[in-house]
PDB file of C-alpha atoms and ligand atoms in Angstrom:
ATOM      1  CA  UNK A 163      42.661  57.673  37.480  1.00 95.00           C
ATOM      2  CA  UNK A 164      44.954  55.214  35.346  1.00 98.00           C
ATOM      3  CA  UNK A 165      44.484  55.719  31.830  1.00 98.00           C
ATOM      4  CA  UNK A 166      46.189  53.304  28.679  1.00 98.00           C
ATOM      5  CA  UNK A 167      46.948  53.809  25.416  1.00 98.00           C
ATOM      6  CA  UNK A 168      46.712  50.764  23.564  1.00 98.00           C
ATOM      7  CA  UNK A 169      48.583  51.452  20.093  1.00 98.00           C
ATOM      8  CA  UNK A 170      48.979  49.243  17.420  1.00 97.00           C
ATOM      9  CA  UNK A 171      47.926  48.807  13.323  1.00 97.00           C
ATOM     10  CA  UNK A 172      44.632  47.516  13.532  1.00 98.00           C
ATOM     11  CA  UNK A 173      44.845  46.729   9.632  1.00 97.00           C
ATOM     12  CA  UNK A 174      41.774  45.333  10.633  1.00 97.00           C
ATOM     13  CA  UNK A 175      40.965  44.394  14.130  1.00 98.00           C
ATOM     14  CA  UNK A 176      40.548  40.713  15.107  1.00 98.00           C
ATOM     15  CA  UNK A 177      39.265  39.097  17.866  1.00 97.00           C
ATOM     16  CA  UNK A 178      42.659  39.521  19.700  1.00 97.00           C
ATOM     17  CA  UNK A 179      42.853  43.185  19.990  1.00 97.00           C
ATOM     18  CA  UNK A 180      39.505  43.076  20.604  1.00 98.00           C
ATOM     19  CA  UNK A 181      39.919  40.584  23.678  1.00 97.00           C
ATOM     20  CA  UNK A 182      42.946  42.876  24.707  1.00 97.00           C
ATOM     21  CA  UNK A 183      40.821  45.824  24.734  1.00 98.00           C
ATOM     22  CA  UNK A 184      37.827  44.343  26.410  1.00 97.00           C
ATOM     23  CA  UNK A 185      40.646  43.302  29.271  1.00 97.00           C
ATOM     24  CA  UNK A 186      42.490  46.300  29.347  1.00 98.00           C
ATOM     25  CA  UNK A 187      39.009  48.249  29.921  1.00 98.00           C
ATOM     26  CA  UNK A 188      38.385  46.380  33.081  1.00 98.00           C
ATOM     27  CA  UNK A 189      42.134  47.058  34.375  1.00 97.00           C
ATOM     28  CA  UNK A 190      42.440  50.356  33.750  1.00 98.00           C
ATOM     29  CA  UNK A 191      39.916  53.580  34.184  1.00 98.00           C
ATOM     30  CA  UNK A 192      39.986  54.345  30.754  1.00 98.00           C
ATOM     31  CA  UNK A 193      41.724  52.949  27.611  1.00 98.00           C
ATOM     32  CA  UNK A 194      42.832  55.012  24.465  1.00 98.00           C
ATOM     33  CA  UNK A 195      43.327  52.640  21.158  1.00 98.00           C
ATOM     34  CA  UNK A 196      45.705  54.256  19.121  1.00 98.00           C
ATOM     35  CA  UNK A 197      45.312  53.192  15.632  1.00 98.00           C
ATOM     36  CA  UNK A 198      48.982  53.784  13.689  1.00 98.00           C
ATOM     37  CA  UNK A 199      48.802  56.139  10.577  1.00 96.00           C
ATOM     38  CA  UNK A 200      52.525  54.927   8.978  1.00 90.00           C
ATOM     39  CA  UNK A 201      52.857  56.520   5.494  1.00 84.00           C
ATOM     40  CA  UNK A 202      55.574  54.161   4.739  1.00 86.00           C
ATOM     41  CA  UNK A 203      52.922  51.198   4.942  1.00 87.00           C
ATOM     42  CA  UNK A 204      50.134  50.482   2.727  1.00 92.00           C
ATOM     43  CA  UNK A 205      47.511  48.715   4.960  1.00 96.00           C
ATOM     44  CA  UNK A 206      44.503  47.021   3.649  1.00 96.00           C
ATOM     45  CA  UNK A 207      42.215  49.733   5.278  1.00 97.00           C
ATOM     46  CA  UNK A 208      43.272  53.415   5.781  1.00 96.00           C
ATOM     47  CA  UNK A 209      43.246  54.879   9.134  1.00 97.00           C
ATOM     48  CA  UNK A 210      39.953  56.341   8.964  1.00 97.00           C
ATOM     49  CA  UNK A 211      38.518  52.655   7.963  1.00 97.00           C
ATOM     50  CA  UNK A 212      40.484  51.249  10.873  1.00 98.00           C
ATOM     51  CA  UNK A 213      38.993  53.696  13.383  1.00 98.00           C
ATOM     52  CA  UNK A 214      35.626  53.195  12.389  1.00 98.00           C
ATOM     53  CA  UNK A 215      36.206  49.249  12.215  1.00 98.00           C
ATOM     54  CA  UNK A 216      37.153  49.551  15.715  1.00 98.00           C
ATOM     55  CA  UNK A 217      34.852  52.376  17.213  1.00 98.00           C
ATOM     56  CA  UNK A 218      32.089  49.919  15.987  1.00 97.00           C
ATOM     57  CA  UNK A 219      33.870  46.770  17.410  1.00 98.00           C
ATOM     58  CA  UNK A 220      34.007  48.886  21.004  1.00 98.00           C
ATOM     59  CA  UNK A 221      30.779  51.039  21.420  1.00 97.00           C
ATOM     60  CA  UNK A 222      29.466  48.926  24.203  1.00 97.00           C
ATOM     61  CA  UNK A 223      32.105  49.518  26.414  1.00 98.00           C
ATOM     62  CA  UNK A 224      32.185  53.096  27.826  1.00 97.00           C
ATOM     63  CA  UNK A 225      35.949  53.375  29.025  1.00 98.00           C
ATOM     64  CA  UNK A 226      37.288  52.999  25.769  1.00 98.00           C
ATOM     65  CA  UNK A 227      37.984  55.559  22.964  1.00 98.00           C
ATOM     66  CA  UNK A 228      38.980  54.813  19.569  1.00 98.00           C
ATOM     67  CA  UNK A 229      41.806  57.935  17.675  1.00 98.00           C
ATOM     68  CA  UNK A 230      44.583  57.903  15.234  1.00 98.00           C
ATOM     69  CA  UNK A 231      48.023  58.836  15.781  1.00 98.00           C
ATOM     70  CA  UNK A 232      51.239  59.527  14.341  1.00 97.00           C
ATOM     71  CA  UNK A 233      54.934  58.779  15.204  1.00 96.00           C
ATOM     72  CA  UNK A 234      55.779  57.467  19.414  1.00 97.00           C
ATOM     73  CA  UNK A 235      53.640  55.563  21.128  1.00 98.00           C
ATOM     74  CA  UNK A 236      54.827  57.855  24.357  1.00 98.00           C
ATOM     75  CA  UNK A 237      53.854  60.845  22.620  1.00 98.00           C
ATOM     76  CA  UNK A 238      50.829  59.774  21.771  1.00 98.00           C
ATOM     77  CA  UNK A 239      50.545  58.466  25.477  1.00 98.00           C
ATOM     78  CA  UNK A 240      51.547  61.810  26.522  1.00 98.00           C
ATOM     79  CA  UNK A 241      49.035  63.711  24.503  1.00 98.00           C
ATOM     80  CA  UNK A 242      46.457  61.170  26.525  1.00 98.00           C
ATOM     81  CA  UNK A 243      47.307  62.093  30.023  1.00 98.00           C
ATOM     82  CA  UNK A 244      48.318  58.196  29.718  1.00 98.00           C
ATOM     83  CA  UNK A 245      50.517  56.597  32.260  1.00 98.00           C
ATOM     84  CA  UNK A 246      50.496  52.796  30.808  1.00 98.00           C
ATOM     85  CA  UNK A 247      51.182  51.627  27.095  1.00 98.00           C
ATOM     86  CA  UNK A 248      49.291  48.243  26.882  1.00 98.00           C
ATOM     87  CA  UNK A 249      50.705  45.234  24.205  1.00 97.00           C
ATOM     88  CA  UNK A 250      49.690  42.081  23.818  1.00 95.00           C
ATOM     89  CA  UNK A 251      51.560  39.102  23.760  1.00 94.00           C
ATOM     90  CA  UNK A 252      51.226  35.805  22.035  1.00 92.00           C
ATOM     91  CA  UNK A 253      54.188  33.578  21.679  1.00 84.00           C
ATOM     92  CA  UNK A 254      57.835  33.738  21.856  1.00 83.00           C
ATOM     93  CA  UNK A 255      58.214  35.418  18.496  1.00 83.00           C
ATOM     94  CA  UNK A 256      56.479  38.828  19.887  1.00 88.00           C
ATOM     95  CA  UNK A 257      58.582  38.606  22.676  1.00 92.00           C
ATOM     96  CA  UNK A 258      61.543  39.943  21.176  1.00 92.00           C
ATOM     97  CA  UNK A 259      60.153  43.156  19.552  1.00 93.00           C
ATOM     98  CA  UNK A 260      58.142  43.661  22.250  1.00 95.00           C
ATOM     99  CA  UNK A 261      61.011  43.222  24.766  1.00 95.00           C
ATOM    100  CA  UNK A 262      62.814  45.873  22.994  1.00 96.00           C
ATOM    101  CA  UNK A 263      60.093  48.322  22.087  1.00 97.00           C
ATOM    102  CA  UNK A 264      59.226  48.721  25.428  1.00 97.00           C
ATOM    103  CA  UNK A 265      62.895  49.232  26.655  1.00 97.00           C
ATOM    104  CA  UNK A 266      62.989  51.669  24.289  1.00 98.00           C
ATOM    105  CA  UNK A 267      59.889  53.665  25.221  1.00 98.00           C
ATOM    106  CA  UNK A 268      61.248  53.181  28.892  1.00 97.00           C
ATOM    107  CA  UNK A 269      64.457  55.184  27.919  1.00 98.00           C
ATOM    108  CA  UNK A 270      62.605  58.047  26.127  1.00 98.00           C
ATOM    109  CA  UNK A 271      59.720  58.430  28.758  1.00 98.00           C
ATOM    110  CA  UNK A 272      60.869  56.568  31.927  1.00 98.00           C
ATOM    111  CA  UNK A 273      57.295  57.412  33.593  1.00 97.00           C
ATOM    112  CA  UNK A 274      55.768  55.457  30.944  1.00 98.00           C
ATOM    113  CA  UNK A 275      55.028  52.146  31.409  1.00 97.00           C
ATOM    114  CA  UNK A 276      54.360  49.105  29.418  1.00 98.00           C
ATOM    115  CA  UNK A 277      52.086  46.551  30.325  1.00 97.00           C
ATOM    116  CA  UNK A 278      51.511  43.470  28.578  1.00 96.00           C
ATOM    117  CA  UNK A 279      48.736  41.121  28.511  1.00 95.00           C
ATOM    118  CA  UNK A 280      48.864  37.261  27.661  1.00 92.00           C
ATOM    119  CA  UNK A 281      46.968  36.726  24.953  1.00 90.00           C
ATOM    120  CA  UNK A 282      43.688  34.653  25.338  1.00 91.00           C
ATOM    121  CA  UNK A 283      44.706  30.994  24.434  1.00 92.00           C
ATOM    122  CA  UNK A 284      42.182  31.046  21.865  1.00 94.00           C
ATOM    123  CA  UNK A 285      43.397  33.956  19.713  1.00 94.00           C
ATOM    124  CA  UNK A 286      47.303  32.755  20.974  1.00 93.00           C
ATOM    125  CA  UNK A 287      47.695  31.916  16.252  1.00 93.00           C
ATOM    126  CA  UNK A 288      45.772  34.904  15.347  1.00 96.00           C
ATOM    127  CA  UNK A 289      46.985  38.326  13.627  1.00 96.00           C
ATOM    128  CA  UNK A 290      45.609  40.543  11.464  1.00 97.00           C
ATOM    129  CA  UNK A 291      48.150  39.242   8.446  1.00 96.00           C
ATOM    130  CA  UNK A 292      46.935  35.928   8.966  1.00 96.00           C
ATOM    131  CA  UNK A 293      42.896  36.963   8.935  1.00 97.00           C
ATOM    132  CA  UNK A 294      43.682  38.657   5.172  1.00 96.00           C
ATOM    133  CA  UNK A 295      45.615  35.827   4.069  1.00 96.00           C
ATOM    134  CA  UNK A 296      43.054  33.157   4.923  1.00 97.00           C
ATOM    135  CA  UNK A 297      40.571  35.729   3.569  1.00 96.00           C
ATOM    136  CA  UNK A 298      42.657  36.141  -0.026  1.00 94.00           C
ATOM    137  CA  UNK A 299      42.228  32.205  -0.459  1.00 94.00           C
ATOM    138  CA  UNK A 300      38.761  31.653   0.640  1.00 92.00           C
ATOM    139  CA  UNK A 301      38.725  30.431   4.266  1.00 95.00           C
ATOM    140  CA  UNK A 302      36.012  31.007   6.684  1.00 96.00           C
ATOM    141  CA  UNK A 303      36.666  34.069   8.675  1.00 97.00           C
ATOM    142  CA  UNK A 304      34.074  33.245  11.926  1.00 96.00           C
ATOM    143  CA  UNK A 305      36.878  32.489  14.357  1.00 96.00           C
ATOM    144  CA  UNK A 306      38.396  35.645  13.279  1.00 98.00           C
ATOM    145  CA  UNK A 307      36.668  38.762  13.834  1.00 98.00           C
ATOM    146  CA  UNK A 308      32.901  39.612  14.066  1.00 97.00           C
ATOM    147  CA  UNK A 309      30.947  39.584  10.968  1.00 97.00           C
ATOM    148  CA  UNK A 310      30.751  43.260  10.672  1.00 96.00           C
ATOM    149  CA  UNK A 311      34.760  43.284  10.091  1.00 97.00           C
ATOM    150  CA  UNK A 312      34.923  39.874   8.095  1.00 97.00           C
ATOM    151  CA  UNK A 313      32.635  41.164   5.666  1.00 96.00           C
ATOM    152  CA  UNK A 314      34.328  44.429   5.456  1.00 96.00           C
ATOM    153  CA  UNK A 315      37.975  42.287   4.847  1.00 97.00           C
ATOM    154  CA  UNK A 316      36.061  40.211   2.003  1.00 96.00           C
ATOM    155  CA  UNK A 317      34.607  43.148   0.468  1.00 95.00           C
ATOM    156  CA  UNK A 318      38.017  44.870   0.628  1.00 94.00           C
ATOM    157  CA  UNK A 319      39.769  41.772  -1.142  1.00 92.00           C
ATOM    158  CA  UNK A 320      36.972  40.720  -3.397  1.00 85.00           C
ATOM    159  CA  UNK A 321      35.190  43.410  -4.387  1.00 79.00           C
ATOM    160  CA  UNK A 322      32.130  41.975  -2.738  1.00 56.00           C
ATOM    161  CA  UNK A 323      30.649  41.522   1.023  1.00 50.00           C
ATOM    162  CA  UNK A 324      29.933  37.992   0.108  1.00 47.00           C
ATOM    163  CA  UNK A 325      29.745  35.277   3.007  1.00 43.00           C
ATOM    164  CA  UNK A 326      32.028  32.485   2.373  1.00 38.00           C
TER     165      UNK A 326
HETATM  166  P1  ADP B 107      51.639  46.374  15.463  1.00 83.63           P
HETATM  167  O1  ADP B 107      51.830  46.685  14.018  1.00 83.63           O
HETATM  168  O2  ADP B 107      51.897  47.523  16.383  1.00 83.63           O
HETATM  169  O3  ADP B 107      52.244  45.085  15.954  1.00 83.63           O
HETATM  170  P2  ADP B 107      49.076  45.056  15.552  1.00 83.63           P
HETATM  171  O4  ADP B 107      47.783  45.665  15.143  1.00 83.63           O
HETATM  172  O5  ADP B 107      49.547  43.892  14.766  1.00 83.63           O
HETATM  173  O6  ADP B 107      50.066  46.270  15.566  1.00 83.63           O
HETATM  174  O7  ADP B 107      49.007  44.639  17.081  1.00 83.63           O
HETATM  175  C1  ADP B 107      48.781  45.554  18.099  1.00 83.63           C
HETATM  176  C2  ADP B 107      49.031  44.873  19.430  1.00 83.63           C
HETATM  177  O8  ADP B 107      48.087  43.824  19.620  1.00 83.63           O
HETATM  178  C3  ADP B 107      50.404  44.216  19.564  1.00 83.63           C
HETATM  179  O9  ADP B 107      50.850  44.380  20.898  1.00 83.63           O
HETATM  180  C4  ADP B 107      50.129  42.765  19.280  1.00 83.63           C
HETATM  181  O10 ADP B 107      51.066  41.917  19.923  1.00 83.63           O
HETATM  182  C5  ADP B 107      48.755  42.619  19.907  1.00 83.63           C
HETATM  183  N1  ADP B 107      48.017  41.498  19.324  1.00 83.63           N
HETATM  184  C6  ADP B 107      47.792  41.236  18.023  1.00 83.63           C
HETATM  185  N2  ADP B 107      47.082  40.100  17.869  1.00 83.63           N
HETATM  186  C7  ADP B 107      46.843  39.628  19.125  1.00 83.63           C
HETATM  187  C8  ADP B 107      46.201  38.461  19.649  1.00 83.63           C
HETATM  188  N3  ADP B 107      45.668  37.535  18.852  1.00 83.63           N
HETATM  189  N4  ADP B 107      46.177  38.290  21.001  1.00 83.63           N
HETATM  190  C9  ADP B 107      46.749  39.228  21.810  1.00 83.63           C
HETATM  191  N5  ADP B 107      47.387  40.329  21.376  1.00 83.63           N
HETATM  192  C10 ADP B 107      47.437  40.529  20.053  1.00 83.63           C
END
């Protein structure tokens, strides 16, 4: 049985992580999202709003489970009988990071190990940043996320679950 963490922010989900998951869930037996509580970041949504977004997002696949964490990645991984950290990877600019995160985590739990997926082309531009930002200035969100998390991002930044 191979099972996956797949940590990251999720400040909130987009249709990225979400094609990541749906990808990793087919790969692997059973995929852990690990959504990132960082007390030196303030995030849009807190933790609990983030798992929730996501638990949501996920229901109809049964491999996956939605928890918070703390500190490593390969702790967390560790506390999840995980033997894979997934990341996804759009362009050159996460390549970098990435590279060196997961020589990192290599170093501190060498039976660890990180496997990245290629983002889908069509969510290659997308982040979570740029979602908000587009959302702060009135864009349409469709391409984004699925309603249920675009409306929670508008009602977040305006006050108001109003469809743009
Ligand atoms: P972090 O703060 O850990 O980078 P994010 O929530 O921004 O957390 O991203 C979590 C993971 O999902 C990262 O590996 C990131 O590269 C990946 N990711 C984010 N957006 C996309 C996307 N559009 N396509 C594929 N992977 C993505």
């Amino acid at each position: 049985m191979v099972i996956a963490v797949y940590p990251g922010s999720f400040d909130p989900a987009t249709y990225g992580h979400l094609d990541v998951i749906k990808r990793a869930s087919i790969s692997f037996d059973k995929v852990v999202v690990g959504v990132l509580h960082n007390s030196s970041k303030s995030p849009l949504f807190s933790v609990e709003e983030r798992v929730n977004i996501l638990r949501e997002a996920t229901k109809e696949i049964p491999n996956v489970d939605i928890k918070r964490f703390e500190g490593l990645s390969v702790n967390f991984a560790r506390e999840n009988n995980a033997q894979v950290i997934v990341r996804g990877l759009r362009a050159v600019t996460d390549f970098e990071y990435e590279l060196q995160m997961a020589q990192t985590n290599r170093v501190l739990a060498p039976d660890i190990d990180t496997v990245f997926m290629t983002t889908s082309l069509e969510y290659a531009y997308l982040s979570s940043t740029i979602m908000k930002e587009v959302a702060l200035f009135g864009g349409d969100l469709d391409k984004f996320a699925p309603p249920a998390i675009t409306n929670a991002v508008l009602a977040k930044l305006h006050g108001s679950a109003k469809k743009l």
